PDB file of C-alpha atoms in Angstrom:
ATOM      1  CA  MET J1156      -8.481  -8.371 -16.372  1.00 39.00           C
ATOM      2  CA  ILE J1157      -8.816  -7.586 -13.311  1.00 36.00           C
ATOM      3  CA  ARG J1158      -8.081 -10.927 -11.571  1.00 44.00           C
ATOM      4  CA  ARG J1159      -8.020 -10.014  -7.522  1.00 43.00           C
ATOM      5  CA  THR J1160      -9.039  -6.966  -5.269  1.00 41.00           C
ATOM      6  CA  LEU J1161      -7.459  -6.785  -2.343  1.00 41.00           C
ATOM      7  CA  HIS J1162      -8.668  -4.351   0.778  1.00 40.00           C
ATOM      8  CA  PRO J1163      -8.244  -5.398   4.102  1.00 38.00           C
ATOM      9  CA  ARG J1164      -9.437  -3.140   6.135  1.00 38.00           C
ATOM     10  CA  GLY J1165      -9.778  -0.494   3.955  1.00 37.00           C
ATOM     11  CA  THR J1166      -6.408  -0.449   2.339  1.00 38.00           C
ATOM     12  CA  ALA J1167      -7.024   0.216  -1.187  1.00 38.00           C
ATOM     13  CA  VAL J1168      -4.837  -1.749  -3.123  1.00 35.00           C
ATOM     14  CA  ILE J1169      -5.800  -3.309  -6.232  1.00 34.00           C
ATOM     15  CA  VAL J1170      -3.996  -6.201  -8.527  1.00 36.00           C
ATOM     16  CA  VAL J1171      -4.908  -5.719 -12.237  1.00 35.00           C
ATOM     17  CA  LEU J1172      -3.087  -8.171 -14.759  1.00 36.00           C
ATOM     18  CA  ALA J1173      -3.529  -7.272 -18.434  1.00 36.00           C
ATOM     19  CA  ALA J1174      -1.492  -8.288 -21.588  1.00 35.00           C
ATOM     20  CA  LEU J1175      -0.323  -5.384 -23.445  1.00 39.00           C
ATOM     21  CA  SER J1176      -2.089  -4.199 -26.066  1.00 32.00           C
ATOM     22  CA  VAL J1177      -1.446  -0.949 -28.801  1.00 34.00           C
ATOM     23  CA  SER J1178      -4.931  -0.917 -30.357  1.00 32.00           C
ATOM     24  CA  GLY J1179      -7.327  -2.504 -27.505  1.00 35.00           C
ATOM     25  CA  ALA J1180      -9.938  -1.456 -25.389  1.00 36.00           C
ATOM     26  CA  VAL J1181      -9.602   0.703 -22.760  1.00 36.00           C
ATOM     27  CA  ALA J1182     -10.121  -1.053 -19.342  1.00 35.00           C
ATOM     28  CA  ALA J1183     -12.666   0.731 -17.125  1.00 36.00           C
ATOM     29  CA  GLN J1184     -11.139   2.216 -14.318  1.00 37.00           C
ATOM     30  CA  PRO J1185     -11.031   0.378 -10.864  1.00 36.00           C
ATOM     31  CA  PRO J1186     -13.306   1.532  -8.044  1.00 35.00           C
ATOM     32  CA  LYS J1187     -12.627   3.850  -5.463  1.00 37.00           C
ATOM     33  CA  LEU J1188     -11.817   1.924  -1.980  1.00 33.00           C
ATOM     34  CA  PRO J1189     -12.359   3.535   1.098  1.00 35.00           C
ATOM     35  CA  LEU J1190      -9.198   4.348   3.453  1.00 35.00           C
ATOM     36  CA  SER J1191      -9.686   3.830   6.950  1.00 34.00           C
ATOM     37  CA  GLY J1192      -7.517   3.395  10.205  1.00 37.00           C
ATOM     38  CA  THR J1193      -3.829   4.344  10.864  1.00 41.00           C
ATOM     39  CA  GLU J1194      -1.606   2.157  12.773  1.00 45.00           C
ATOM     40  CA  ARG J1195       1.592   2.856  14.807  1.00 44.00           C
ATOM     41  CA  GLY J1196       4.740   1.181  14.749  1.00 46.00           C
ATOM     42  CA  THR J1197       8.450   1.042  15.834  1.00 47.00           C
ATOM     43  CA  GLN J1198      11.402  -0.989  14.325  1.00 49.00           C
ATOM     44  CA  ARG J1199      14.665  -0.723  15.396  1.00 50.00           C
ATOM     45  CA  VAL J1200      17.292  -1.389  12.980  1.00 47.00           C
ATOM     46  CA  PRO J1201      21.028  -1.637  13.014  1.00 50.00           C
ATOM     47  CA  GLY J1202      21.937   2.170  12.150  1.00 48.00           C
ATOM     48  CA  GLY J1203      18.620   3.745  13.007  1.00 49.00           C
ATOM     49  CA  GLU J1204      15.089   3.674  14.210  1.00 45.00           C
ATOM     50  CA  VAL J1205      11.984   4.491  12.439  1.00 42.00           C
ATOM     51  CA  SER J1206       8.668   4.969  14.303  1.00 39.00           C
ATOM     52  CA  GLY J1207       5.581   7.109  13.417  1.00 38.00           C
ATOM     53  CA  VAL J1208       1.853   6.605  12.820  1.00 39.00           C
ATOM     54  CA  VAL J1209       1.185   4.565   9.826  1.00 44.00           C
ATOM     55  CA  ALA J1210      -1.870   5.902   7.846  1.00 45.00           C
ATOM     56  CA  PRO J1211      -3.593   4.506   5.141  1.00 54.00           C
ATOM     57  CA  SER J1212      -2.482   5.779   1.292  1.00 62.00           C
ATOM     58  CA  TYR J1213      -1.997   5.124  -1.881  1.00 80.00           C
ATOM     59  CA  ALA J1214       0.276   1.880  -3.002  1.00 83.00           C
ATOM     60  CA  TYR J1215       3.436   3.620  -4.523  1.00 87.00           C
ATOM     61  CA  SER J1216       5.372   0.492  -5.172  1.00 89.00           C
ATOM     62  CA  VAL J1217       4.906  -3.496  -5.847  1.00 86.00           C
ATOM     63  CA  ALA J1218       7.188  -6.600  -6.755  1.00 89.00           C
ATOM     64  CA  PHE J1219       6.380 -10.085  -6.651  1.00 87.00           C
ATOM     65  CA  SER J1220       8.413 -12.475  -4.902  1.00 89.00           C
ATOM     66  CA  PRO J1221      10.406 -14.637  -7.007  1.00 87.00           C
ATOM     67  CA  ASP J1222       8.844 -17.736  -6.102  1.00 86.00           C
ATOM     68  CA  ASN J1223       5.169 -15.972  -7.496  1.00 84.00           C
ATOM     69  CA  LYS J1224       3.646 -16.665  -3.991  1.00 89.00           C
ATOM     70  CA  ARG J1225       3.730 -13.212  -2.373  1.00 90.00           C
ATOM     71  CA  VAL J1226       3.344  -9.441  -3.868  1.00 90.00           C
ATOM     72  CA  ALA J1227       5.057  -6.545  -1.561  1.00 91.00           C
ATOM     73  CA  VAL J1228       3.065  -3.415  -1.763  1.00 91.00           C
ATOM     74  CA  GLY J1229       5.156  -0.099  -0.905  1.00 92.00           C
ATOM     75  CA  GLY J1230       2.357   2.923   1.266  1.00 92.00           C
ATOM     76  CA  TYR J1231       2.873   5.559   3.201  1.00 92.00           C
ATOM     77  CA  LYS J1232       5.958   4.442   5.601  1.00 91.00           C
ATOM     78  CA  ARG J1233       4.954   0.690   5.451  1.00 91.00           C
ATOM     79  CA  VAL J1234       5.383  -2.662   3.352  1.00 93.00           C
ATOM     80  CA  THR J1235       2.731  -4.770   2.798  1.00 92.00           C
ATOM     81  CA  LEU J1236       2.375  -8.325   1.780  1.00 93.00           C
ATOM     82  CA  TYR J1237       0.064 -10.244   0.254  1.00 92.00           C
ATOM     83  CA  ASP J1238      -0.223 -14.085  -0.697  1.00 91.00           C
ATOM     84  CA  VAL J1239      -1.086 -13.969  -4.265  1.00 87.00           C
ATOM     85  CA  GLU J1240      -3.237 -17.464  -4.702  1.00 89.00           C
ATOM     86  CA  THR J1241      -5.773 -15.913  -1.804  1.00 91.00           C
ATOM     87  CA  GLY J1242      -5.549 -12.179  -1.846  1.00 88.00           C
ATOM     88  CA  LYS J1243      -5.057 -12.459   2.174  1.00 91.00           C
ATOM     89  CA  ARG J1244      -3.031  -9.689   3.462  1.00 91.00           C
ATOM     90  CA  VAL J1245      -0.079 -11.751   5.435  1.00 91.00           C
ATOM     91  CA  ALA J1246       2.253  -9.079   7.098  1.00 91.00           C
ATOM     92  CA  GLN J1247       3.042  -5.376   7.039  1.00 90.00           C
ATOM     93  CA  TYR J1248       6.040  -3.880   7.959  1.00 90.00           C
ATOM     94  CA  VAL J1249       7.317  -0.315   9.267  1.00 88.00           C
ATOM     95  CA  VAL J1250       9.854   0.583   7.085  1.00 87.00           C
ATOM     96  CA  GLY J1251       9.983   4.148   6.290  1.00 77.00           C
ATOM     97  CA  LYS J1252       9.266   8.544   7.390  1.00 81.00           C
ATOM     98  CA  ASP J1253       7.489   8.916   4.139  1.00 90.00           C
ATOM     99  CA  ALA J1254       5.998   7.087   0.801  1.00 92.00           C
ATOM    100  CA  VAL J1255       7.797   3.928   0.037  1.00 94.00           C
ATOM    101  CA  ARG J1256       8.947   4.341  -3.783  1.00 93.00           C
ATOM    102  CA  SER J1257      10.112   1.099  -4.387  1.00 94.00           C
ATOM    103  CA  VAL J1258      10.665  -2.037  -3.279  1.00 94.00           C
ATOM    104  CA  VAL J1259      12.193  -5.315  -4.896  1.00 94.00           C
ATOM    105  CA  PHE J1260      12.597  -9.347  -3.431  1.00 94.00           C
ATOM    106  CA  SER J1261      16.467 -10.200  -3.493  1.00 93.00           C
ATOM    107  CA  ALA J1262      17.194 -12.894  -5.761  1.00 90.00           C
ATOM    108  CA  ASP J1263      16.804 -15.877  -3.410  1.00 92.00           C
ATOM    109  CA  GLY J1264      13.435 -14.192  -2.292  1.00 92.00           C
ATOM    110  CA  LYS J1265      14.786 -13.852   1.348  1.00 94.00           C
ATOM    111  CA  ARG J1266      14.850 -10.256   1.755  1.00 95.00           C
ATOM    112  CA  ILE J1267      13.061  -6.918   0.873  1.00 95.00           C
ATOM    113  CA  ALA J1268      15.136  -3.895   0.227  1.00 95.00           C
ATOM    114  CA  ALA J1269      12.338  -0.805   0.695  1.00 95.00           C
ATOM    115  CA  GLY J1270      13.115   2.906  -0.863  1.00 95.00           C
ATOM    116  CA  SER J1271      12.253   5.766   1.188  1.00 94.00           C
ATOM    117  CA  GLY J1272      12.836   9.378   2.631  1.00 92.00           C
ATOM    118  CA  VAL J1273      11.619  12.304   3.385  1.00 92.00           C
ATOM    119  CA  PRO J1274      11.749  15.051   0.446  1.00 91.00           C
ATOM    120  CA  ALA J1275      15.033  17.492   0.519  1.00 89.00           C
ATOM    121  CA  MET J1276      15.798  16.045   4.060  1.00 92.00           C
ATOM    122  CA  GLY J1277      17.437  12.472   2.906  1.00 92.00           C
ATOM    123  CA  GLY J1278      16.371   9.068   1.638  1.00 94.00           C
ATOM    124  CA  THR J1279      16.897   5.686   3.366  1.00 93.00           C
ATOM    125  CA  VAL J1280      16.956   1.479   2.284  1.00 95.00           C
ATOM    126  CA  ALA J1281      15.289  -0.497   4.804  1.00 94.00           C
ATOM    127  CA  VAL J1282      16.768  -4.016   4.321  1.00 95.00           C
ATOM    128  CA  ILE J1283      14.062  -6.740   5.742  1.00 92.00           C
ATOM    129  CA  ASP J1284      14.053 -10.406   6.153  1.00 92.00           C
ATOM    130  CA  ALA J1285      10.829 -11.540   3.703  1.00 91.00           C
ATOM    131  CA  ALA J1286       9.949 -14.346   5.945  1.00 87.00           C
ATOM    132  CA  SER J1287       9.863 -12.458   9.367  1.00 86.00           C
ATOM    133  CA  GLY J1288       9.872  -9.080   8.999  1.00 84.00           C
ATOM    134  CA  LYS J1289      12.859  -9.027  11.164  1.00 87.00           C
ATOM    135  CA  PRO J1290      14.936  -5.802  10.100  1.00 87.00           C
ATOM    136  CA  ILE J1291      18.366  -6.104   9.185  1.00 91.00           C
ATOM    137  CA  ARG J1292      19.553  -2.894   8.135  1.00 92.00           C
ATOM    138  CA  MET J1293      18.612   0.559   7.577  1.00 92.00           C
ATOM    139  CA  LEU J1294      21.449   2.195   4.531  1.00 93.00           C
ATOM    140  CA  SER J1295      21.458   5.845   4.050  1.00 89.00           C
ATOM    141  CA  GLY J1296      23.211   7.528   1.614  1.00 85.00           C
ATOM    142  CA  HIS J1297      21.445   9.993   0.155  1.00 93.00           C
ATOM    143  CA  ASP J1298      20.451  13.498   1.100  1.00 94.00           C
ATOM    144  CA  ASP J1299      16.910  13.082  -0.312  1.00 95.00           C
ATOM    145  CA  THR J1300      14.492  10.601  -1.492  1.00 95.00           C
ATOM    146  CA  VAL J1301      15.026   7.094  -2.929  1.00 96.00           C
ATOM    147  CA  GLU J1302      12.845   6.545  -6.156  1.00 96.00           C
ATOM    148  CA  GLY J1303      14.494   2.534  -7.414  1.00 96.00           C
ATOM    149  CA  VAL J1304      16.351   0.216  -5.215  1.00 97.00           C
ATOM    150  CA  ALA J1305      17.855  -3.361  -6.727  1.00 96.00           C
ATOM    151  CA  PHE J1306      19.757  -5.859  -5.285  1.00 95.00           C
ATOM    152  CA  VAL J1307      23.441  -7.243  -6.729  1.00 92.00           C
ATOM    153  CA  GLY J1308      24.211 -10.190  -4.679  1.00 88.00           C
ATOM    154  CA  ASN J1309      25.364  -8.371  -1.167  1.00 90.00           C
ATOM    155  CA  LEU J1310      25.317  -4.738  -2.489  1.00 94.00           C
ATOM    156  CA  VAL J1311      22.044  -2.252  -2.670  1.00 96.00           C
ATOM    157  CA  LEU J1312      21.793   0.131  -5.595  1.00 97.00           C
ATOM    158  CA  SER J1313      19.663   2.862  -5.066  1.00 97.00           C
ATOM    159  CA  ALA J1314      18.582   5.467  -7.502  1.00 97.00           C
ATOM    160  CA  ALA J1315      17.739   8.564  -5.262  1.00 97.00           C
ATOM    161  CA  ASP J1316      16.447  12.202  -5.689  1.00 96.00           C
ATOM    162  CA  ASP J1317      20.088  13.789  -5.070  1.00 96.00           C
ATOM    163  CA  GLU J1318      20.515  12.879  -8.696  1.00 96.00           C
ATOM    164  CA  THR J1319      22.986  10.152  -7.717  1.00 96.00           C
ATOM    165  CA  VAL J1320      22.925   6.316  -7.183  1.00 97.00           C
ATOM    166  CA  ALA J1321      24.593   4.798  -4.546  1.00 96.00           C
ATOM    167  CA  ILE J1322      26.153   1.195  -3.714  1.00 96.00           C
ATOM    168  CA  THR J1323      25.828   0.124  -0.096  1.00 96.00           C
ATOM    169  CA  ASP J1324      27.245  -2.877   1.304  1.00 94.00           C
ATOM    170  CA  MET J1325      24.467  -4.216   3.370  1.00 90.00           C
ATOM    171  CA  ALA J1326      26.662  -6.038   5.977  1.00 89.00           C
ATOM    172  CA  SER J1327      28.277  -3.178   6.858  1.00 91.00           C
ATOM    173  CA  GLY J1328      25.895  -0.332   5.623  1.00 91.00           C
ATOM    174  CA  LYS J1329      28.828   1.729   4.313  1.00 93.00           C
ATOM    175  CA  VAL J1330      28.479   3.435   0.698  1.00 94.00           C
ATOM    176  CA  VAL J1331      31.048   1.804  -1.163  1.00 94.00           C
ATOM    177  CA  GLY J1332      30.372   3.869  -4.382  1.00 94.00           C
ATOM    178  CA  THR J1333      28.346   6.661  -5.551  1.00 96.00           C
ATOM    179  CA  LEU J1334      27.258   7.043  -9.617  1.00 96.00           C
ATOM    180  CA  ARG J1335      26.765  10.509 -10.483  1.00 95.00           C
ATOM    181  CA  GLU J1336      26.156  10.444 -14.741  1.00 95.00           C
ATOM    182  CA  HIS J1337      23.400  11.271 -14.580  1.00 97.00           C
ATOM    183  CA  VAL J1338      22.132  15.528 -14.636  1.00 95.00           C
ATOM    184  CA  GLY J1339      19.126  15.688 -12.425  1.00 95.00           C
ATOM    185  CA  ARG J1340      16.753  13.123 -10.742  1.00 97.00           C
ATOM    186  CA  CYS J1341      17.902   9.304 -10.699  1.00 97.00           C
ATOM    187  CA  LEU J1342      14.374   7.493 -10.995  1.00 97.00           C
ATOM    188  CA  SER J1343      14.783   3.961 -11.295  1.00 97.00           C
ATOM    189  CA  VAL J1344      17.688   1.071 -11.200  1.00 97.00           C
ATOM    190  CA  ALA J1345      17.661  -2.167 -12.897  1.00 96.00           C
ATOM    191  CA  VAL J1346      19.337  -5.102 -12.733  1.00 95.00           C
ATOM    192  CA  PRO J1347      19.437  -8.193 -15.312  1.00 92.00           C
ATOM    193  CA  SER J1348      18.237 -11.767 -13.168  1.00 87.00           C
ATOM    194  CA  LYS J1349      20.823 -13.333 -16.400  1.00 89.00           C
ATOM    195  CA  THR J1350      23.617 -11.865 -18.389  1.00 92.00           C
ATOM    196  CA  ASN J1351      26.122 -13.944 -21.049  1.00 93.00           C
ATOM    197  CA  ASP J1352      29.006 -12.256 -22.717  1.00 93.00           C
ATOM    198  CA  ALA J1353      27.553 -11.913 -25.765  1.00 93.00           C
ATOM    199  CA  ASP J1354      24.416  -9.835 -24.425  1.00 94.00           C
ATOM    200  CA  GLY J1355      26.442  -7.342 -22.643  1.00 94.00           C
ATOM    201  CA  GLY J1356      28.006  -9.475 -19.661  1.00 93.00           C
ATOM    202  CA  ASN J1357      27.805  -7.785 -16.156  1.00 94.00           C
ATOM    203  CA  ILE J1358      25.156  -4.877 -16.456  1.00 96.00           C
ATOM    204  CA  PHE J1359      22.866  -2.498 -14.817  1.00 97.00           C
ATOM    205  CA  VAL J1360      20.711   0.178 -16.106  1.00 98.00           C
ATOM    206  CA  THR J1361      19.740   3.535 -14.768  1.00 98.00           C
ATOM    207  CA  SER J1362      16.993   6.047 -16.085  1.00 98.00           C
ATOM    208  CA  GLY J1363      16.759  10.075 -14.351  1.00 97.00           C
ATOM    209  CA  SER J1364      14.818  12.814 -15.224  1.00 97.00           C
ATOM    210  CA  ASP J1365      17.559  14.389 -17.704  1.00 97.00           C
ATOM    211  CA  ASN J1366      15.798  12.281 -19.928  1.00 98.00           C
ATOM    212  CA  MET J1367      18.488   9.029 -20.350  1.00 97.00           C
ATOM    213  CA  VAL J1368      18.488   5.425 -19.519  1.00 98.00           C
ATOM    214  CA  LYS J1369      22.810   4.400 -18.690  1.00 98.00           C
ATOM    215  CA  VAL J1370      23.939   1.356 -18.905  1.00 97.00           C
ATOM    216  CA  TRP J1371      26.848   0.680 -16.298  1.00 97.00           C
ATOM    217  CA  ASP J1372      29.324  -1.554 -16.535  1.00 95.00           C
ATOM    218  CA  ALA J1373      29.045  -3.722 -13.508  1.00 94.00           C
ATOM    219  CA  ASP J1374      32.335  -4.321 -12.739  1.00 93.00           C
ATOM    220  CA  LYS J1375      34.167  -1.441 -13.466  1.00 93.00           C
ATOM    221  CA  ARG J1376      31.468   0.688 -12.501  1.00 94.00           C
ATOM    222  CA  ARG J1377      31.426   2.857 -15.843  1.00 94.00           C
ATOM    223  CA  VAL J1378      28.605   3.932 -18.466  1.00 96.00           C
ATOM    224  CA  VAL J1379      28.903   1.920 -21.579  1.00 96.00           C
ATOM    225  CA  VAL J1380      26.012   2.758 -23.456  1.00 96.00           C
ATOM    226  CA  ASN J1381      24.220   6.140 -23.340  1.00 97.00           C
ATOM    227  CA  PHE J1382      20.179   6.047 -24.849  1.00 97.00           C
ATOM    228  CA  ASP J1383      18.841   9.700 -24.825  1.00 96.00           C
ATOM    229  CA  GLN J1384      15.428   9.042 -27.248  1.00 96.00           C
ATOM    230  CA  ALA J1385      13.108   9.990 -24.925  1.00 97.00           C
ATOM    231  CA  THR J1386      11.915  13.458 -24.594  1.00 97.00           C
ATOM    232  CA  ALA J1387      10.963  13.143 -20.697  1.00 97.00           C
ATOM    233  CA  PRO J1388      12.180  12.063 -17.537  1.00 97.00           C
ATOM    234  CA  VAL J1389      12.666   8.358 -17.806  1.00 98.00           C
ATOM    235  CA  TRP J1390      10.390   6.990 -14.439  1.00 96.00           C
ATOM    236  CA  SER J1391      10.729   3.121 -14.869  1.00 95.00           C
ATOM    237  CA  VAL J1392      13.772   0.894 -16.320  1.00 96.00           C
ATOM    238  CA  ALA J1393      13.081  -2.719 -15.860  1.00 94.00           C
ATOM    239  CA  ALA J1394      14.722  -6.031 -17.105  1.00 94.00           C
ATOM    240  CA  PHE J1395      13.497  -8.333 -18.890  1.00 94.00           C
ATOM    241  CA  ALA J1396      13.954 -12.441 -18.537  1.00 90.00           C
ATOM    242  CA  ARG J1397      16.238 -12.482 -21.705  1.00 93.00           C
ATOM    243  CA  PRO J1398      19.955 -11.240 -21.198  1.00 95.00           C
ATOM    244  CA  GLY J1399      20.921  -7.700 -22.723  1.00 95.00           C
ATOM    245  CA  ARG J1400      17.252  -6.656 -22.683  1.00 96.00           C
ATOM    246  CA  PHE J1401      15.540  -4.152 -21.088  1.00 97.00           C
ATOM    247  CA  ILE J1402      12.466  -1.495 -20.899  1.00 96.00           C
ATOM    248  CA  ALA J1403      12.022   2.049 -20.269  1.00 97.00           C
ATOM    249  CA  GLY J1404       8.748   4.064 -19.137  1.00 96.00           C
ATOM    250  CA  SER J1405       8.624   7.327 -19.708  1.00 97.00           C
ATOM    251  CA  ALA J1406       6.722  10.983 -18.670  1.00 96.00           C
ATOM    252  CA  ASP J1407       6.686  11.618 -22.033  1.00 96.00           C
ATOM    253  CA  GLY J1408       4.095   8.420 -22.462  1.00 96.00           C
ATOM    254  CA  HIS J1409       6.303   6.304 -24.501  1.00 97.00           C
ATOM    255  CA  LEU J1410       7.547   2.173 -24.000  1.00 97.00           C
ATOM    256  CA  ARG J1411      11.115   1.792 -24.910  1.00 97.00           C
ATOM    257  CA  TRP J1412      12.822  -1.617 -25.601  1.00 97.00           C
ATOM    258  CA  HIS J1413      16.573  -1.727 -25.194  1.00 97.00           C
ATOM    259  CA  ASN J1414      18.714  -4.283 -26.710  1.00 97.00           C
ATOM    260  CA  ILE J1415      22.497  -4.141 -25.275  1.00 97.00           C
ATOM    261  CA  TYR J1416      25.362  -6.124 -27.119  1.00 96.00           C
ATOM    262  CA  THR J1417      28.878  -6.739 -26.358  1.00 95.00           C
ATOM    263  CA  GLU J1418      31.423  -5.973 -29.720  1.00 93.00           C
ATOM    264  CA  ARG J1419      34.454  -8.015 -29.266  1.00 89.00           C
ATOM    265  CA  GLU J1420      35.912  -7.397 -32.882  1.00 88.00           C
ATOM    266  CA  ARG J1421      35.710  -4.593 -35.307  1.00 86.00           C
ATOM    267  CA  SER J1422      36.181  -5.109 -39.263  1.00 88.00           C
ATOM    268  CA  LEU J1423      38.925  -4.089 -41.445  1.00 87.00           C
ATOM    269  CA  PRO J1424      39.199  -2.199 -44.882  1.00 90.00           C
ATOM    270  CA  ASN J1425      40.302  -5.159 -46.118  1.00 89.00           C
ATOM    271  CA  GLY J1426      36.891  -7.240 -44.824  1.00 86.00           C
ATOM    272  CA  ASP J1427      39.243  -8.718 -41.988  1.00 87.00           C
ATOM    273  CA  LYS J1428      38.197  -8.590 -38.442  1.00 89.00           C
ATOM    274  CA  GLU J1429      40.413  -8.265 -35.296  1.00 88.00           C
ATOM    275  CA  PRO J1430      39.498  -8.101 -31.572  1.00 89.00           C
ATOM    276  CA  ILE J1431      38.715  -5.312 -29.431  1.00 90.00           C
ATOM    277  CA  VAL J1432      41.281  -5.308 -27.033  1.00 88.00           C
ATOM    278  CA  PRO J1433      40.149  -2.540 -24.202  1.00 88.00           C
ATOM    279  CA  LEU J1434      43.281  -0.463 -22.989  1.00 87.00           C
ATOM    280  CA  ASN J1435      43.714   1.091 -19.702  1.00 85.00           C
ATOM    281  CA  GLY J1436      41.543  -0.415 -17.541  1.00 82.00           C
ATOM    282  CA  ASP J1437      38.524   0.030 -19.491  1.00 88.00           C
ATOM    283  CA  PRO J1438      35.585  -1.967 -20.024  1.00 90.00           C
ATOM    284  CA  GLN J1439      34.691  -3.917 -23.035  1.00 90.00           C
ATOM    285  CA  PRO J1440      32.728  -2.148 -26.054  1.00 94.00           C
ATOM    286  CA  ARG J1441      29.065  -2.024 -25.792  1.00 95.00           C
ATOM    287  CA  GLY J1442      26.256  -1.060 -28.418  1.00 95.00           C
ATOM    288  CA  GLY J1443      23.004  -0.526 -28.132  1.00 96.00           C
ATOM    289  CA  TYR J1444      19.698  -0.041 -30.352  1.00 97.00           C
ATOM    290  CA  ILE J1445      15.703   0.449 -29.711  1.00 97.00           C
ATOM    291  CA  GLU J1446      13.962  -2.392 -30.643  1.00 95.00           C
ATOM    292  CA  ARG J1447      10.406  -1.390 -30.475  1.00 96.00           C
ATOM    293  CA  ASP J1448       8.913   2.476 -29.583  1.00 97.00           C
ATOM    294  CA  ILE J1449       5.698   2.802 -28.569  1.00 96.00           C
ATOM    295  CA  MET J1450       3.495   5.874 -27.517  1.00 95.00           C
ATOM    296  CA  ALA J1451       1.659   3.635 -24.846  1.00 92.00           C
ATOM    297  CA  HIS J1452      -0.608   6.577 -22.991  1.00 92.00           C
ATOM    298  CA  GLU J1453      -1.092   9.843 -23.222  1.00 93.00           C
ATOM    299  CA  GLY J1454       0.172  10.546 -19.714  1.00 93.00           C
ATOM    300  CA  GLY J1455       3.460   9.778 -18.327  1.00 93.00           C
ATOM    301  CA  VAL J1456       4.673   5.465 -17.772  1.00 92.00           C
ATOM    302  CA  TYR J1457       5.991   5.945 -13.724  1.00 90.00           C
ATOM    303  CA  SER J1458       5.994   2.427 -13.777  1.00 88.00           C
ATOM    304  CA  VAL J1459       6.731  -0.958 -15.821  1.00 89.00           C
ATOM    305  CA  ALA J1460       7.444  -4.580 -15.312  1.00 86.00           C
ATOM    306  CA  PRO J1461       7.838  -7.348 -17.531  1.00 86.00           C
ATOM    307  CA  SER J1462       6.128 -10.650 -16.611  1.00 80.00           C
ATOM    308  CA  PRO J1463       8.504 -13.263 -15.631  1.00 78.00           C
ATOM    309  CA  THR J1464       8.471 -15.213 -19.080  1.00 81.00           C
ATOM    310  CA  ASP J1465       8.689 -11.486 -21.227  1.00 86.00           C
ATOM    311  CA  ALA J1466       4.882 -12.636 -22.974  1.00 84.00           C
ATOM    312  CA  PHE J1467       2.943  -9.522 -21.517  1.00 83.00           C
ATOM    313  CA  LEU J1468       3.937  -5.971 -19.796  1.00 86.00           C
TER     314      LEU J1468
END
């Protein structure tokens, strides 16, 4: 159901709310809205400056604030904020040199991270104050465009087309870790809002053009589970509210529900069980399984997000 159409100054942004239906009717295509006008802006941020003409464009990424009062839309060189209740545009910030391919709020809703970059030239993540739009930090730890971003406390995770996931400290702007387990472009990264010891503990998830979904131990920064069921690049992963559960959308048209659990003990031949104690600083073993796999679209699934209650996608 289309609940509200937002088109200030001709900007083509349409918010659609729909329940996931495997066999339901196909919704009509939303109307095409005219694009008009240009805007120019310059932002100085610690570590760099972004400036240029901000032209109207497609919406590349969206994210709701934790309080559900704002929605951030990533477009060409900009992030636009809308009021969810009224549908009105309340702010617009110039944050990148090209398409803002990923945008996310911090858990407290006070900051926004926007991933951008110029293909084959470099990738950036702009961190801005969500209330004022004041630039906080420009992070530049990639050689190609940033496709996915996520907050982990004072750290920012960024997945990029240079085949890496960078872990960057917001305070200093320094890259404190680089993950290189994907063979090909890193397309998405997701961090759960809730964790518990039984359901994987402290973890995060990445996906890439190698058709893989990888689960990482966030403390050791090591892969603990690999999922290879996709037959095409996995463009998007997102965490459900329930700990240890993720959804992935792939270019093969599938949606796959992933479940993670922590292995604390093993069964012995005599039927007894013994605790598993990792050696040499290895992370606690995790296991995983695909809970559900459906052919959701005839084309690729480029973005997916659960509702706060996990009732809808």
